[in-house]
PDB file of C-alpha atoms and ligand atoms in Angstrom:
ATOM      1  CA  MET L   1     121.549 101.923 104.196  1.00  0.00           C
ATOM      2  CA  ASN L   2     121.002  99.906 101.078  1.00  0.00           C
ATOM      3  CA  VAL L   3     117.477  98.951 100.072  1.00  0.00           C
ATOM      4  CA  CYS L   4     116.715  96.458  97.330  1.00  0.00           C
ATOM      5  CA  ALA L   5     113.231  96.332  95.811  1.00  0.00           C
ATOM      6  CA  ALA L   6     112.037  93.635  93.448  1.00  0.00           C
ATOM      7  CA  CYS L   7     110.801  95.004  90.151  1.00  0.00           C
ATOM      8  CA  GLY L   8     108.335  93.055  88.047  1.00  0.00           C
ATOM      9  CA  ALA L   9     108.520  95.352  85.043  1.00  0.00           C
ATOM     10  CA  GLU L  10     109.407  93.336  82.006  1.00  0.00           C
ATOM     11  CA  PRO L  11     111.074  90.279  83.518  1.00  0.00           C
ATOM     12  CA  GLY L  12     114.554  90.088  82.083  1.00  0.00           C
ATOM     13  CA  GLY L  13     114.151  93.596  80.704  1.00  0.00           C
ATOM     14  CA  VAL L  14     115.693  96.950  81.352  1.00  0.00           C
ATOM     15  CA  CYS L  15     115.252  96.873  85.138  1.00  0.00           C
ATOM     16  CA  GLY L  16     117.043  93.557  85.635  1.00  0.00           C
ATOM     17  CA  GLY L  17     114.510  92.358  88.214  1.00  0.00           C
ATOM     18  CA  TYR L  18     115.249  94.759  91.046  1.00  0.00           C
ATOM     19  CA  HIS L  19     116.309  98.260  92.055  1.00  0.00           C
ATOM     20  CA  GLU L  20     118.849  99.286  94.662  1.00  0.00           C
ATOM     21  CA  LEU L  21     118.741 102.504  96.668  1.00  0.00           C
ATOM     22  CA  LEU L  22     121.234 104.122  98.996  1.00  0.00           C
ATOM     23  CA  VAL L  23     118.985 105.584 101.655  1.00  0.00           C
ATOM     24  CA  GLU L  24     119.588 108.362 104.169  1.00  0.00           C
ATOM     25  CA  VAL L  25     117.227 108.097 107.139  1.00  0.00           C
ATOM     26  CA  LYS L  26     116.460 111.186 109.193  1.00  0.00           C
ATOM     27  CA  PRO L  27     113.691 112.065 111.662  1.00  0.00           C
ATOM     28  CA  PHE L  28     112.204 114.592 109.263  1.00  0.00           C
ATOM     29  CA  THR L  29     108.524 115.176 108.689  1.00  0.00           C
ATOM     30  CA  THR L  30     108.845 116.731 105.209  1.00  0.00           C
ATOM     31  CA  ILE L  31     110.995 116.009 102.164  1.00  0.00           C
ATOM     32  CA  GLU L  32     112.003 119.664 102.038  1.00  0.00           C
ATOM     33  CA  GLN L  33     114.047 119.118 105.220  1.00  0.00           C
ATOM     34  CA  PHE L  34     116.372 116.854 103.222  1.00  0.00           C
ATOM     35  CA  SER L  35     117.391 119.790 101.013  1.00  0.00           C
ATOM     36  CA  GLY L  36     121.178 119.933 100.766  1.00  0.00           C
ATOM     37  CA  HIS L  37     121.684 116.355 101.966  1.00  0.00           C
ATOM     38  CA  PRO L  38     123.607 113.886  99.759  1.00  0.00           C
ATOM     39  CA  CYS L  39     120.506 111.702  99.489  1.00  0.00           C
ATOM     40  CA  MET L  40     118.966 114.352  97.263  1.00  0.00           C
ATOM     41  CA  ASP L  41     122.005 114.674  94.994  1.00  0.00           C
ATOM     42  CA  TYR L  42     122.125 111.347  93.155  1.00  0.00           C
ATOM     43  CA  SER L  43     118.952 111.072  91.155  1.00  0.00           C
ATOM     44  CA  TYR L  44     119.340 108.163  88.744  1.00  0.00           C
ATOM     45  CA  GLY L  45     122.476 107.151  90.668  1.00  0.00           C
ATOM     46  CA  SER L  46     124.859 109.829  89.485  1.00  0.00           C
ATOM     47  CA  ASN L  47     125.679 113.479  89.181  1.00  0.00           C
ATOM     48  CA  ALA L  48     128.611 115.611  87.997  1.00  0.00           C
ATOM     49  CA  ARG L  49     130.757 114.296  90.883  1.00  0.00           C
ATOM     50  CA  GLY L  50     130.319 110.663  89.991  1.00  0.00           C
ATOM     51  CA  ARG L  51     128.229 107.575  90.386  1.00  0.00           C
ATOM     52  CA  ILE L  52     126.998 105.715  93.482  1.00  0.00           C
ATOM     53  CA  PRO L  53     126.661 101.901  93.638  1.00  0.00           C
ATOM     54  CA  ALA L  54     122.866 102.042  93.411  1.00  0.00           C
ATOM     55  CA  ASP L  55     120.094 103.083  91.065  1.00  0.00           C
ATOM     56  CA  ALA L  56     119.515 106.232  93.111  1.00  0.00           C
ATOM     57  CA  SER L  57     120.052 107.947  96.427  1.00  0.00           C
ATOM     58  CA  ALA L  58     116.897 108.143  98.509  1.00  0.00           C
ATOM     59  CA  ALA L  59     115.474 109.999 101.496  1.00  0.00           C
ATOM     60  CA  PHE L  60     113.400 108.240 104.173  1.00  0.00           C
ATOM     61  CA  GLY L  61     111.824 110.419 106.856  1.00  0.00           C
ATOM     62  CA  ASN L  62     110.088 109.487 110.057  1.00  0.00           C
ATOM     63  CA  THR L  63     107.054 107.858 108.482  1.00  0.00           C
ATOM     64  CA  PRO L  64     106.633 105.790 105.307  1.00  0.00           C
ATOM     65  CA  ARG L  65     104.860 108.801 103.809  1.00  0.00           C
ATOM     66  CA  VAL L  66     108.017 110.927 103.896  1.00  0.00           C
ATOM     67  CA  SER L  67     110.180 109.482 101.138  1.00  0.00           C
ATOM     68  CA  HIS L  68     111.690 110.550  97.847  1.00  0.00           C
ATOM     69  CA  TRP L  69     113.989 109.307  95.131  1.00  0.00           C
ATOM     70  CA  GLU L  70     114.313 109.457  91.360  1.00  0.00           C
ATOM     71  CA  MET L  71     115.331 106.501  89.262  1.00  0.00           C
ATOM     72  CA  GLY L  72     114.882 104.891  85.914  1.00  0.00           C
ATOM     73  CA  HIS L  73     112.211 102.171  85.819  1.00  0.00           C
ATOM     74  CA  GLY L  74     110.937 100.290  82.798  1.00  0.00           C
ATOM     75  CA  HIS L  75     111.112 102.649  79.858  1.00  0.00           C
ATOM     76  CA  GLY L  76     110.604 105.703  82.008  1.00  0.00           C
ATOM     77  CA  GLY L  77     111.042 106.435  85.675  1.00  0.00           C
ATOM     78  CA  GLY L  78     111.058 109.586  87.700  1.00  0.00           C
ATOM     79  CA  VAL L  79     110.104 110.532  91.225  1.00  0.00           C
ATOM     80  CA  GLU L  80     109.264 107.570  93.424  1.00  0.00           C
ATOM     81  CA  ILE L  81     107.870 107.151  96.939  1.00  0.00           C
ATOM     82  CA  ILE L  82     107.747 104.146  99.263  1.00  0.00           C
ATOM     83  CA  GLU L  83     104.020 103.735  98.711  1.00  0.00           C
ATOM     84  CA  ASN L  84     104.633 102.979  95.016  1.00  0.00           C
ATOM     85  CA  TRP L  85     106.585  99.872  96.045  1.00  0.00           C
ATOM     86  CA  THR L  86     104.811  98.491  99.110  1.00  0.00           C
ATOM     87  CA  GLY L  87     101.122  98.461  98.277  1.00  0.00           C
ATOM     88  CA  ALA L  88      98.370  98.664 100.851  1.00  0.00           C
ATOM     89  CA  ASP L  89     100.360  97.227 103.766  1.00  0.00           C
ATOM     90  CA  ILE L  90     102.782 100.122 103.957  1.00  0.00           C
ATOM     91  CA  ASP L  91     102.356 100.657 107.712  1.00  0.00           C
ATOM     92  CA  VAL L  92     102.766  96.951 108.438  1.00  0.00           C
ATOM     93  CA  ALA L  93     105.940  96.824 106.330  1.00  0.00           C
ATOM     94  CA  TRP L  94     107.320  99.944 108.043  1.00  0.00           C
ATOM     95  CA  GLU L  95     106.752  98.428 111.481  1.00  0.00           C
ATOM     96  CA  ARG L  96     108.305  95.124 110.424  1.00  0.00           C
ATOM     97  CA  ALA L  97     111.410  96.947 109.166  1.00  0.00           C
ATOM     98  CA  GLY L  98     111.818  98.421 112.655  1.00  0.00           C
ATOM     99  CA  ASN L  99     114.934 100.458 113.259  1.00  0.00           C
ATOM    100  CA  ALA L 100     116.186  99.840 109.729  1.00  0.00           C
ATOM    101  CA  THR L 101     113.776 102.527 108.606  1.00  0.00           C
ATOM    102  CA  ARG L 102     114.258 104.831 111.568  1.00  0.00           C
ATOM    103  CA  TRP L 103     116.861 107.413 112.310  1.00  0.00           C
ATOM    104  CA  ASN L 104     119.759 105.973 114.286  1.00  0.00           C
ATOM    105  CA  PRO L 105     121.541 108.824 116.063  1.00  0.00           C
ATOM    106  CA  PRO L 106     125.343 108.605 116.271  1.00  0.00           C
ATOM    107  CA  THR L 107     125.109 108.534 120.083  1.00  0.00           C
ATOM    108  CA  GLY L 108     124.090 104.891 119.856  1.00  0.00           C
ATOM    109  CA  ASP L 109     120.500 105.580 120.792  1.00  0.00           C
ATOM    110  CA  ALA L 110     118.626 103.120 118.612  1.00  0.00           C
ATOM    111  CA  GLY L 111     116.096 105.755 117.686  1.00  0.00           C
ATOM    112  CA  VAL L 112     113.576 104.795 120.313  1.00  0.00           C
ATOM    113  CA  GLY L 113     111.129 107.615 120.680  1.00  0.00           C
ATOM    114  CA  VAL L 114     111.705 109.052 117.233  1.00  0.00           C
ATOM    115  CA  THR L 115     108.482 107.509 116.027  1.00  0.00           C
ATOM    116  CA  GLY L 116     106.675 107.847 119.307  1.00  0.00           C
ATOM    117  CA  ARG L 117     106.859 104.131 119.965  1.00  0.00           C
ATOM    118  CA  GLU L 118     107.879 102.709 123.349  1.00  0.00           C
TER     119      GLU L 118
HETATM  120 ZN1   ZN W 201     111.923  98.759  87.441  1.00  0.00          ZN
END
């Protein structure tokens, strides 16, 4: 899925006001479980195979505390996590996002039960 996050660093500056991520969502409890997945291969939006239409690929696990991506930001950048971009209401935002942030198995199961809800 594509996630767009507003960026307030230097309005009109190097970030252009927002960042876009291409996110892979899996019911994983650690970032290490994403090893070998495409979402870990496009730090800063590119690698030797090419470029993706986003600032970076990103991994979202089964809670807002399992996330990882690397992108340029301001005059630096580096490893980012969801908490850096949501502030104190991270759990509220995660719940509001609903199944958009939860693994959606190809069977059509909407992911109910993955987070222990319902
Ligand atoms: Zn930025």
